[in-house]
Coordinates of N, CA and C in Angstrom, one line a residue:
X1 N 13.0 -2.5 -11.0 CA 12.2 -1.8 -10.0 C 13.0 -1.8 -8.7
X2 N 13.2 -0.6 -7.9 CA 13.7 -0.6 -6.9 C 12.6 -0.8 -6.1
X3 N 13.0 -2.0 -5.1 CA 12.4 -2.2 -3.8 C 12.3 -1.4 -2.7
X4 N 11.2 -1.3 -2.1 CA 11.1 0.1 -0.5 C 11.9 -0.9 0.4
X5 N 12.4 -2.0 0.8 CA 13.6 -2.3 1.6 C 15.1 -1.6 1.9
X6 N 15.4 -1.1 2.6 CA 17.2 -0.3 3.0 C 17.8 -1.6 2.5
X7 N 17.9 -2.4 3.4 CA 18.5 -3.8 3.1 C 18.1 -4.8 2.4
X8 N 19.2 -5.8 1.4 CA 18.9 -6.7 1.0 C 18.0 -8.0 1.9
X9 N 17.0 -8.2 1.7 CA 16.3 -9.0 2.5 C 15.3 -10.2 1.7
X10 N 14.8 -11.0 2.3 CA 13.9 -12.1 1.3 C 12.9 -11.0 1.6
X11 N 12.3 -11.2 -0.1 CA 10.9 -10.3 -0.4 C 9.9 -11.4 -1.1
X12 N 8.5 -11.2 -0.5 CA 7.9 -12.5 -1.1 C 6.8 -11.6 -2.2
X13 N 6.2 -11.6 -3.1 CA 4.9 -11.4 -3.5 C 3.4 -11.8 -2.8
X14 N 2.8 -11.4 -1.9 CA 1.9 -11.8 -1.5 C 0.1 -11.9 -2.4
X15 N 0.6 -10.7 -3.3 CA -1.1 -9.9 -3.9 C -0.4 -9.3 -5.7
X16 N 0.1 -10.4 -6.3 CA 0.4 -9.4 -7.6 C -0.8 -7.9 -8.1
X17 N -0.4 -7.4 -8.9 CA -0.9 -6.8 -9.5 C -1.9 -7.3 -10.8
X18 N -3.0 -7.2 -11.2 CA -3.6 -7.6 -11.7 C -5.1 -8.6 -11.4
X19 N -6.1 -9.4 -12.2 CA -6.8 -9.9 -11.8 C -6.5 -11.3 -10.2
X20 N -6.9 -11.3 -9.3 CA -7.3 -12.3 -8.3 C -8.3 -12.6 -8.2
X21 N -8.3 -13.9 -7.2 CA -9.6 -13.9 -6.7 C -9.9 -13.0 -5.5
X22 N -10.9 -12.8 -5.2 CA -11.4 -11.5 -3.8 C -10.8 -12.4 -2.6
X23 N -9.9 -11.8 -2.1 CA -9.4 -12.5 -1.1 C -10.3 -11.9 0.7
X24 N -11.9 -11.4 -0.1 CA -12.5 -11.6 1.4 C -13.6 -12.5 1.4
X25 N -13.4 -13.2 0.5 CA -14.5 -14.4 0.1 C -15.7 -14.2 -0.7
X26 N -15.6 -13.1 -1.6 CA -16.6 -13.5 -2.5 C -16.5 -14.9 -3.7
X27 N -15.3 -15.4 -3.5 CA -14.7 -16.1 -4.7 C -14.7 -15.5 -6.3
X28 N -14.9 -13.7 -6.0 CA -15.4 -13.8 -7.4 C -13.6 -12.7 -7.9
X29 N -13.4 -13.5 -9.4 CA -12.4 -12.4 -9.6 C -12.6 -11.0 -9.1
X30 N -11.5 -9.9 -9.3 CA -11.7 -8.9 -9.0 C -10.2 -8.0 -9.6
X31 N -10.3 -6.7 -10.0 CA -9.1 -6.1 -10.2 C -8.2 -5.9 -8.8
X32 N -6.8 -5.8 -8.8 CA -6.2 -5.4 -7.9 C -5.3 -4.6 -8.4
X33 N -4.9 -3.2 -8.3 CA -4.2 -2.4 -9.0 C -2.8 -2.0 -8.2
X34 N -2.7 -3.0 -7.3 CA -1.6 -2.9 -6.6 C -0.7 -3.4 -6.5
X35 N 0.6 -3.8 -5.5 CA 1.6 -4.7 -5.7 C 1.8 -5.3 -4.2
X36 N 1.1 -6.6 -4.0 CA 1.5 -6.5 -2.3 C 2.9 -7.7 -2.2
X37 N 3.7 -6.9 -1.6 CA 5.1 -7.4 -0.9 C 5.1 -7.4 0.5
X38 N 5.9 -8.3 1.1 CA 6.1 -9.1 2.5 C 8.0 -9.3 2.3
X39 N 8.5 -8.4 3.2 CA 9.3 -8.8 3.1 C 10.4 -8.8 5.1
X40 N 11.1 -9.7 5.2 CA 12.0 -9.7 6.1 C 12.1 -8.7 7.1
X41 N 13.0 -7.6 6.6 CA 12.8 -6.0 6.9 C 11.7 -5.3 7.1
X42 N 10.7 -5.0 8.3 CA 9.5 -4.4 8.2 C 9.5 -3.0 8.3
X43 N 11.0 -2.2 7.8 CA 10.9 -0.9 7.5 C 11.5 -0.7 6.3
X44 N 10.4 -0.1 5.5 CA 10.4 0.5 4.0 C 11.1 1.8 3.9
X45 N 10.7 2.2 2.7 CA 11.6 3.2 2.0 C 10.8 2.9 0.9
X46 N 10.2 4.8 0.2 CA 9.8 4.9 -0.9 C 11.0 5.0 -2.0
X47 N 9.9 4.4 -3.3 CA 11.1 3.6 -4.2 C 11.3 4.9 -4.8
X48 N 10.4 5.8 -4.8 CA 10.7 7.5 -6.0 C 10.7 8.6 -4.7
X49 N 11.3 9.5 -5.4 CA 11.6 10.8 -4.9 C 10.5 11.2 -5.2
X50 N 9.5 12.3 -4.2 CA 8.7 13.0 -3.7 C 8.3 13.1 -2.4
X51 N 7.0 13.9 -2.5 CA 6.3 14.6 -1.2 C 5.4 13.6 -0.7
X52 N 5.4 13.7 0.8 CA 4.2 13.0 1.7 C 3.1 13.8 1.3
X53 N 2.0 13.2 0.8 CA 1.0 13.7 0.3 C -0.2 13.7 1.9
X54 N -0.3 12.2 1.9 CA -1.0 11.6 3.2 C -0.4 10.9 3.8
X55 N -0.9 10.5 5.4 CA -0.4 9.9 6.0 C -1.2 9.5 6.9
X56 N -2.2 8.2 6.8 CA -3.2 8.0 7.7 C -4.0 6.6 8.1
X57 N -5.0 6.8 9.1 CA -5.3 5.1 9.0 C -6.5 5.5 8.8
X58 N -7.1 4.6 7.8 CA -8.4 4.2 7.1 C -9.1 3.7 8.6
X59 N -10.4 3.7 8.4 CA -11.3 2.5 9.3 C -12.3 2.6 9.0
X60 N -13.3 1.1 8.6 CA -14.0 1.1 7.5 C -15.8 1.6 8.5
X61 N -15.4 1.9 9.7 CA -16.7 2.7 10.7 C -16.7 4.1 9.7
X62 N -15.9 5.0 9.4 CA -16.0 6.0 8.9 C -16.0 6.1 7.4
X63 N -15.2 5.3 6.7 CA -14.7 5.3 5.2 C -15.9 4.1 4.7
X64 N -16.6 4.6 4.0 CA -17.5 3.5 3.3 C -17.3 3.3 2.3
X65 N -16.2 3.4 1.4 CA -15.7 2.8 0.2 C -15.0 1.4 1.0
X66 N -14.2 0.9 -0.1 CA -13.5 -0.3 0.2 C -11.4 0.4 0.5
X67 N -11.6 1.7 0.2 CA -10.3 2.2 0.8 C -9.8 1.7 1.5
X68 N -10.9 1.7 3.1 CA -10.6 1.1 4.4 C -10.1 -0.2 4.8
X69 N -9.6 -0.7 3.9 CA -8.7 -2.1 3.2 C -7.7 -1.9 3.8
X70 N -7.1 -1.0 3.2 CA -5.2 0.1 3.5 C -4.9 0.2 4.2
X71 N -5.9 0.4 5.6 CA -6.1 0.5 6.8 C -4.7 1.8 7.0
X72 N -3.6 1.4 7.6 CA -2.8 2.7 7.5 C -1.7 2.6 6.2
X73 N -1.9 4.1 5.6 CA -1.5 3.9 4.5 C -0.4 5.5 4.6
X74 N 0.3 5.8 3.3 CA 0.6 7.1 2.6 C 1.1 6.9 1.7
X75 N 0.4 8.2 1.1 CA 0.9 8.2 -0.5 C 1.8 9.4 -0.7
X76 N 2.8 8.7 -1.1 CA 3.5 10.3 -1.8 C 3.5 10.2 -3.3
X77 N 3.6 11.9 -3.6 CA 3.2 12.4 -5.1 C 4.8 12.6 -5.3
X78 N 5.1 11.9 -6.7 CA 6.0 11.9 -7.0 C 6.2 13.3 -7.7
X79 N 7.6 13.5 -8.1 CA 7.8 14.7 -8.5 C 7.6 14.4 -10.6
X80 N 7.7 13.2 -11.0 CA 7.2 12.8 -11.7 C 6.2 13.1 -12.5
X81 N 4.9 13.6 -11.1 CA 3.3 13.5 -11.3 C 2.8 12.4 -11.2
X82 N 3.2 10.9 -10.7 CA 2.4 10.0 -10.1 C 2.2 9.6 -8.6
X83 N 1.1 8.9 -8.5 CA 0.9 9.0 -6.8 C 1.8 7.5 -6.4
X84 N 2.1 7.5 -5.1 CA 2.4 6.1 -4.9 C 1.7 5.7 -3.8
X85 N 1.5 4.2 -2.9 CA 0.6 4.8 -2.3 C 1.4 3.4 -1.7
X86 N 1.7 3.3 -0.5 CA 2.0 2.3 0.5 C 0.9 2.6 1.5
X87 N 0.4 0.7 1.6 CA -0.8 0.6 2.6 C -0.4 -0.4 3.6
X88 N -1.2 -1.1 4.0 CA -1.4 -2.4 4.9 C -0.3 -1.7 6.1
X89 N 0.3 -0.9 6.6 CA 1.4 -0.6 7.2 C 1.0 -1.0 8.7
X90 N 2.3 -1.4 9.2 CA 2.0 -1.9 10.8 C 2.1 -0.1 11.2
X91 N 2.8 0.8 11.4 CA 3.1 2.1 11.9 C 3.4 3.0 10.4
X92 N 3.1 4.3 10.9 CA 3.5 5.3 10.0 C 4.4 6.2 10.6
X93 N 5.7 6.4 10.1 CA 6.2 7.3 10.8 C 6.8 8.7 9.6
X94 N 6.2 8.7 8.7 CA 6.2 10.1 7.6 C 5.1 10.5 7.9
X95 N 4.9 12.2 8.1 CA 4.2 12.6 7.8 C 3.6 13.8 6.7
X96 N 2.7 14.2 6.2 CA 2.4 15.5 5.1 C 3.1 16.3 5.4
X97 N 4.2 16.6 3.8 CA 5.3 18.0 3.8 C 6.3 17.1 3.9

């Protein structure tokens, strides 16, 4: 798998993909269908070729799902046909198109 890092840098796992426990304290398992990485370099790069689909910040006053998690996120649609979806972001600087 190609990493969203330019440079070689230390990458940690912070949130595998798959079952956890709820990391907002219900203690109860929960699915996580994501991959959370922490790494050195705080500017990414998507790993596939496509389009900025979105480009935005969640906030859970308006979003009443648990989306509002992502807080600022974008997803680009691959050319593929799958979505990718980078969240937790400190800034966004892609935007739709």
């Amino acid at each position: 798998m190609k990493l969203p890092y330019k440079s070689n840098t230390n990458v940690r796992i912070t949130s595998p993909y798959g079952y956890r426990i709820d990391p907002f304290g219900s203690g109860q398992k929960i699915w996580h269908s994501g991959l959370d990485l922490v790494g050195e370099d705080k500017n990414i790069t998507a790993v596939s070729d496509g389009v900025v689909a979105v480009s935005t910040m969640l906030d859970k006053r308006y979003d009443k799902t648990r989306t509002w998690e992502w807080g600022n996120y974008i997803r680009i649609d691959t050319y593929e046909g799958n979505r990718e979806y980078y969240c937790h972001l400190n800034a966004r600087y892609a935007q739709p198109g």
